[in-house]
Amino acid sequence: FIFTDLEVKTKEECLKIMSQAMEEKHVVTEDFYDSVMDRESKTTTTIGNGVSLPHGSPTAVNESKVGIAAGFRCFIKNM
């Protein structure tokens, strides 16, 4: 999944859009977004230079896939 030119204001909004797209394709369950946010609340998955590797619980994943978001507008600093 590649997401370009997203117009989002928060990391949460970006992750919600990405999670919903993957849910619509049955790659993840409806619990995936909440599991990602739960994971993010424990510790950030940011590795630096605008790169993060957010992920949720394996129990909320039907098929392993990668989502890439690039070309943000109005995205918050220090994701």
JSON list of N, CA, C and O in Angstrom, two decimals, residues 21-52:
[
{"chain": "A", "resi": 21, "resn": "ALA", "atom": "N", "xyz": [-7.83, 1.77, 4.82]},
{"chain": "A", "resi": 21, "resn": "ALA", "atom": "CA", "xyz": [-7.60, 1.26, 3.47]},
{"chain": "A", "resi": 21, "resn": "ALA", "atom": "C", "xyz": [-7.22, -0.22, 3.52]},
{"chain": "A", "resi": 21, "resn": "ALA", "atom": "O", "xyz": [-7.69, -1.03, 2.72]},
{"chain": "A", "resi": 22, "resn": "MET", "atom": "N", "xyz": [-6.39, -0.58, 4.48]},
{"chain": "A", "resi": 22, "resn": "MET", "atom": "CA", "xyz": [-5.99, -1.98, 4.61]},
{"chain": "A", "resi": 22, "resn": "MET", "atom": "C", "xyz": [-7.15, -2.85, 5.12]},
{"chain": "A", "resi": 22, "resn": "MET", "atom": "O", "xyz": [-7.30, -4.00, 4.70]},
{"chain": "A", "resi": 23, "resn": "GLU", "atom": "N", "xyz": [-7.98, -2.27, 5.97]},
{"chain": "A", "resi": 23, "resn": "GLU", "atom": "CA", "xyz": [-9.15, -3.00, 6.46]},
{"chain": "A", "resi": 23, "resn": "GLU", "atom": "C", "xyz": [-10.13, -3.27, 5.31]},
{"chain": "A", "resi": 23, "resn": "GLU", "atom": "O", "xyz": [-10.70, -4.36, 5.21]},
{"chain": "A", "resi": 24, "resn": "GLU", "atom": "N", "xyz": [-10.32, -2.27, 4.44]},
{"chain": "A", "resi": 24, "resn": "GLU", "atom": "CA", "xyz": [-11.24, -2.44, 3.30]},
{"chain": "A", "resi": 24, "resn": "GLU", "atom": "C", "xyz": [-10.79, -3.58, 2.39]},
{"chain": "A", "resi": 24, "resn": "GLU", "atom": "O", "xyz": [-11.62, -4.21, 1.73]},
{"chain": "A", "resi": 25, "resn": "LYS", "atom": "N", "xyz": [-9.50, -3.85, 2.34]},
{"chain": "A", "resi": 25, "resn": "LYS", "atom": "CA", "xyz": [-8.96, -4.94, 1.51]},
{"chain": "A", "resi": 25, "resn": "LYS", "atom": "C", "xyz": [-8.81, -6.24, 2.32]},
{"chain": "A", "resi": 25, "resn": "LYS", "atom": "O", "xyz": [-8.24, -7.20, 1.82]},
{"chain": "A", "resi": 26, "resn": "HIS", "atom": "N", "xyz": [-9.29, -6.23, 3.56]},
{"chain": "A", "resi": 26, "resn": "HIS", "atom": "CA", "xyz": [-9.27, -7.40, 4.45]},
{"chain": "A", "resi": 26, "resn": "HIS", "atom": "C", "xyz": [-7.86, -7.86, 4.81]},
{"chain": "A", "resi": 26, "resn": "HIS", "atom": "O", "xyz": [-7.66, -9.02, 5.14]},
{"chain": "A", "resi": 27, "resn": "VAL", "atom": "N", "xyz": [-6.91, -6.95, 4.71]},
{"chain": "A", "resi": 27, "resn": "VAL", "atom": "CA", "xyz": [-5.54, -7.26, 5.09]},
{"chain": "A", "resi": 27, "resn": "VAL", "atom": "C", "xyz": [-5.40, -7.24, 6.61]},
{"chain": "A", "resi": 27, "resn": "VAL", "atom": "O", "xyz": [-4.63, -8.00, 7.18]},
{"chain": "A", "resi": 28, "resn": "VAL", "atom": "N", "xyz": [-6.17, -6.35, 7.25]},
{"chain": "A", "resi": 28, "resn": "VAL", "atom": "CA", "xyz": [-6.19, -6.25, 8.71]},
{"chain": "A", "resi": 28, "resn": "VAL", "atom": "C", "xyz": [-7.63, -6.29, 9.19]},
{"chain": "A", "resi": 28, "resn": "VAL", "atom": "O", "xyz": [-8.56, -6.08, 8.42]},
{"chain": "A", "resi": 29, "resn": "THR", "atom": "N", "xyz": [-7.80, -6.53, 10.48]},
{"chain": "A", "resi": 29, "resn": "THR", "atom": "CA", "xyz": [-9.14, -6.56, 11.06]},
{"chain": "A", "resi": 29, "resn": "THR", "atom": "C", "xyz": [-9.54, -5.16, 11.52]},
{"chain": "A", "resi": 29, "resn": "THR", "atom": "O", "xyz": [-8.73, -4.23, 11.52]},
{"chain": "A", "resi": 30, "resn": "GLU", "atom": "N", "xyz": [-10.78, -5.03, 11.94]},
{"chain": "A", "resi": 30, "resn": "GLU", "atom": "CA", "xyz": [-11.27, -3.73, 12.43]},
{"chain": "A", "resi": 30, "resn": "GLU", "atom": "C", "xyz": [-10.58, -3.31, 13.71]},
{"chain": "A", "resi": 30, "resn": "GLU", "atom": "O", "xyz": [-10.64, -2.14, 14.09]},
{"chain": "A", "resi": 31, "resn": "ASP", "atom": "N", "xyz": [-9.88, -4.21, 14.37]},
{"chain": "A", "resi": 31, "resn": "ASP", "atom": "CA", "xyz": [-9.15, -3.89, 15.60]},
{"chain": "A", "resi": 31, "resn": "ASP", "atom": "C", "xyz": [-7.75, -3.36, 15.35]},
{"chain": "A", "resi": 31, "resn": "ASP", "atom": "O", "xyz": [-7.06, -2.95, 16.28]},
{"chain": "A", "resi": 32, "resn": "PHE", "atom": "N", "xyz": [-7.31, -3.37, 14.10]},
{"chain": "A", "resi": 32, "resn": "PHE", "atom": "CA", "xyz": [-5.93, -3.02, 13.79]},
{"chain": "A", "resi": 32, "resn": "PHE", "atom": "C", "xyz": [-5.57, -1.61, 14.22]},
{"chain": "A", "resi": 32, "resn": "PHE", "atom": "O", "xyz": [-4.55, -1.41, 14.89]},
{"chain": "A", "resi": 33, "resn": "TYR", "atom": "N", "xyz": [-6.35, -0.61, 13.83]},
{"chain": "A", "resi": 33, "resn": "TYR", "atom": "CA", "xyz": [-6.03, 0.78, 14.17]},
{"chain": "A", "resi": 33, "resn": "TYR", "atom": "C", "xyz": [-5.87, 0.95, 15.68]},
{"chain": "A", "resi": 33, "resn": "TYR", "atom": "O", "xyz": [-4.90, 1.55, 16.14]},
{"chain": "A", "resi": 34, "resn": "ASP", "atom": "N", "xyz": [-6.80, 0.40, 16.45]},
{"chain": "A", "resi": 34, "resn": "ASP", "atom": "CA", "xyz": [-6.71, 0.52, 17.90]},
{"chain": "A", "resi": 34, "resn": "ASP", "atom": "C", "xyz": [-5.46, -0.16, 18.44]},
{"chain": "A", "resi": 34, "resn": "ASP", "atom": "O", "xyz": [-4.82, 0.34, 19.37]},
{"chain": "A", "resi": 35, "resn": "SER", "atom": "N", "xyz": [-5.07, -1.27, 17.83]},
{"chain": "A", "resi": 35, "resn": "SER", "atom": "CA", "xyz": [-3.86, -1.95, 18.29]},
{"chain": "A", "resi": 35, "resn": "SER", "atom": "C", "xyz": [-2.60, -1.14, 17.94]},
{"chain": "A", "resi": 35, "resn": "SER", "atom": "O", "xyz": [-1.64, -1.12, 18.71]},
{"chain": "A", "resi": 36, "resn": "VAL", "atom": "N", "xyz": [-2.63, -0.45, 16.81]},
{"chain": "A", "resi": 36, "resn": "VAL", "atom": "CA", "xyz": [-1.51, 0.42, 16.45]},
{"chain": "A", "resi": 36, "resn": "VAL", "atom": "C", "xyz": [-1.41, 1.57, 17.45]},
{"chain": "A", "resi": 36, "resn": "VAL", "atom": "O", "xyz": [-0.32, 1.88, 17.96]},
{"chain": "A", "resi": 37, "resn": "MET", "atom": "N", "xyz": [-2.54, 2.19, 17.76]},
{"chain": "A", "resi": 37, "resn": "MET", "atom": "CA", "xyz": [-2.52, 3.31, 18.68]},
{"chain": "A", "resi": 37, "resn": "MET", "atom": "C", "xyz": [-2.13, 2.87, 20.10]},
{"chain": "A", "resi": 37, "resn": "MET", "atom": "O", "xyz": [-1.44, 3.60, 20.81]},
{"chain": "A", "resi": 38, "resn": "ASP", "atom": "N", "xyz": [-2.55, 1.67, 20.48]},
{"chain": "A", "resi": 38, "resn": "ASP", "atom": "CA", "xyz": [-2.14, 1.14, 21.78]},
{"chain": "A", "resi": 38, "resn": "ASP", "atom": "C", "xyz": [-0.62, 0.97, 21.82]},
{"chain": "A", "resi": 38, "resn": "ASP", "atom": "O", "xyz": [0.03, 1.34, 22.78]},
{"chain": "A", "resi": 39, "resn": "ARG", "atom": "N", "xyz": [-0.06, 0.43, 20.76]},
{"chain": "A", "resi": 39, "resn": "ARG", "atom": "CA", "xyz": [1.39, 0.24, 20.66]},
{"chain": "A", "resi": 39, "resn": "ARG", "atom": "C", "xyz": [2.10, 1.58, 20.71]},
{"chain": "A", "resi": 39, "resn": "ARG", "atom": "O", "xyz": [3.10, 1.75, 21.39]},
{"chain": "A", "resi": 40, "resn": "GLU", "atom": "N", "xyz": [1.60, 2.56, 19.98]},
{"chain": "A", "resi": 40, "resn": "GLU", "atom": "CA", "xyz": [2.21, 3.90, 19.96]},
{"chain": "A", "resi": 40, "resn": "GLU", "atom": "C", "xyz": [2.15, 4.57, 21.33]},
{"chain": "A", "resi": 40, "resn": "GLU", "atom": "O", "xyz": [3.02, 5.37, 21.66]},
{"chain": "A", "resi": 41, "resn": "SER", "atom": "N", "xyz": [1.12, 4.27, 22.11]},
{"chain": "A", "resi": 41, "resn": "SER", "atom": "CA", "xyz": [0.99, 4.89, 23.43]},
{"chain": "A", "resi": 41, "resn": "SER", "atom": "C", "xyz": [2.04, 4.36, 24.42]},
{"chain": "A", "resi": 41, "resn": "SER", "atom": "O", "xyz": [2.38, 5.02, 25.39]},
{"chain": "A", "resi": 42, "resn": "LYS", "atom": "N", "xyz": [2.57, 3.18, 24.13]},
{"chain": "A", "resi": 42, "resn": "LYS", "atom": "CA", "xyz": [3.56, 2.57, 25.02]},
{"chain": "A", "resi": 42, "resn": "LYS", "atom": "C", "xyz": [4.96, 3.12, 24.74]},
{"chain": "A", "resi": 42, "resn": "LYS", "atom": "O", "xyz": [5.72, 3.38, 25.66]},
{"chain": "A", "resi": 43, "resn": "THR", "atom": "N", "xyz": [5.28, 3.28, 23.49]},
{"chain": "A", "resi": 43, "resn": "THR", "atom": "CA", "xyz": [6.55, 3.87, 23.07]},
{"chain": "A", "resi": 43, "resn": "THR", "atom": "C", "xyz": [6.47, 4.19, 21.59]},
{"chain": "A", "resi": 43, "resn": "THR", "atom": "O", "xyz": [5.80, 3.48, 20.83]},
{"chain": "A", "resi": 44, "resn": "THR", "atom": "N", "xyz": [7.11, 5.26, 21.19]},
{"chain": "A", "resi": 44, "resn": "THR", "atom": "CA", "xyz": [7.05, 5.67, 19.79]},
{"chain": "A", "resi": 44, "resn": "THR", "atom": "C", "xyz": [7.78, 4.67, 18.90]},
{"chain": "A", "resi": 44, "resn": "THR", "atom": "O", "xyz": [8.71, 3.99, 19.34]},
{"chain": "A", "resi": 45, "resn": "THR", "atom": "N", "xyz": [7.35, 4.60, 17.68]},
{"chain": "A", "resi": 45, "resn": "THR", "atom": "CA", "xyz": [8.01, 3.75, 16.69]},
{"chain": "A", "resi": 45, "resn": "THR", "atom": "C", "xyz": [8.81, 4.60, 15.71]},
{"chain": "A", "resi": 45, "resn": "THR", "atom": "O", "xyz": [9.23, 4.11, 14.67]},
{"chain": "A", "resi": 46, "resn": "THR", "atom": "N", "xyz": [9.03, 5.86, 16.07]},
{"chain": "A", "resi": 46, "resn": "THR", "atom": "CA", "xyz": [9.82, 6.76, 15.23]},
{"chain": "A", "resi": 46, "resn": "THR", "atom": "C", "xyz": [11.29, 6.38, 15.32]},
{"chain": "A", "resi": 46, "resn": "THR", "atom": "O", "xyz": [11.83, 6.19, 16.41]},
{"chain": "A", "resi": 47, "resn": "ILE", "atom": "N", "xyz": [11.93, 6.27, 14.14]},
{"chain": "A", "resi": 47, "resn": "ILE", "atom": "CA", "xyz": [13.36, 5.93, 14.15]},
{"chain": "A", "resi": 47, "resn": "ILE", "atom": "C", "xyz": [14.22, 7.11, 13.71]},
{"chain": "A", "resi": 47, "resn": "ILE", "atom": "O", "xyz": [15.43, 7.04, 13.78]},
{"chain": "A", "resi": 48, "resn": "GLY", "atom": "N", "xyz": [13.61, 8.21, 13.27]},
{"chain": "A", "resi": 48, "resn": "GLY", "atom": "CA", "xyz": [14.35, 9.42, 12.93]},
{"chain": "A", "resi": 48, "resn": "GLY", "atom": "C", "xyz": [14.21, 9.81, 11.47]},
{"chain": "A", "resi": 48, "resn": "GLY", "atom": "O", "xyz": [13.78, 9.02, 10.63]},
{"chain": "A", "resi": 49, "resn": "ASN", "atom": "N", "xyz": [14.58, 11.07, 11.19]},
{"chain": "A", "resi": 49, "resn": "ASN", "atom": "CA", "xyz": [14.54, 11.61, 9.83]},
{"chain": "A", "resi": 49, "resn": "ASN", "atom": "C", "xyz": [13.17, 11.46, 9.17]},
{"chain": "A", "resi": 49, "resn": "ASN", "atom": "O", "xyz": [13.07, 11.18, 7.97]},
{"chain": "A", "resi": 50, "resn": "GLY", "atom": "N", "xyz": [12.11, 11.60, 9.94]},
{"chain": "A", "resi": 50, "resn": "GLY", "atom": "CA", "xyz": [10.76, 11.52, 9.39]},
{"chain": "A", "resi": 50, "resn": "GLY", "atom": "C", "xyz": [10.28, 10.11, 9.11]},
{"chain": "A", "resi": 50, "resn": "GLY", "atom": "O", "xyz": [9.29, 9.91, 8.43]},
{"chain": "A", "resi": 51, "resn": "VAL", "atom": "N", "xyz": [10.99, 9.11, 9.63]},
{"chain": "A", "resi": 51, "resn": "VAL", "atom": "CA", "xyz": [10.64, 7.72, 9.39]},
{"chain": "A", "resi": 51, "resn": "VAL", "atom": "C", "xyz": [10.12, 7.09, 10.68]},
{"chain": "A", "resi": 51, "resn": "VAL", "atom": "O", "xyz": [10.73, 7.21, 11.73]},
{"chain": "A", "resi": 52, "resn": "SER", "atom": "N", "xyz": [8.97, 6.44, 10.57]},
{"chain": "A", "resi": 52, "resn": "SER", "atom": "CA", "xyz": [8.39, 5.69, 11.68]},
{"chain": "A", "resi": 52, "resn": "SER", "atom": "C", "xyz": [7.97, 4.32, 11.18]},
{"chain": "A", "resi": 52, "resn": "SER", "atom": "O", "xyz": [7.66, 4.16, 9.99]}
]
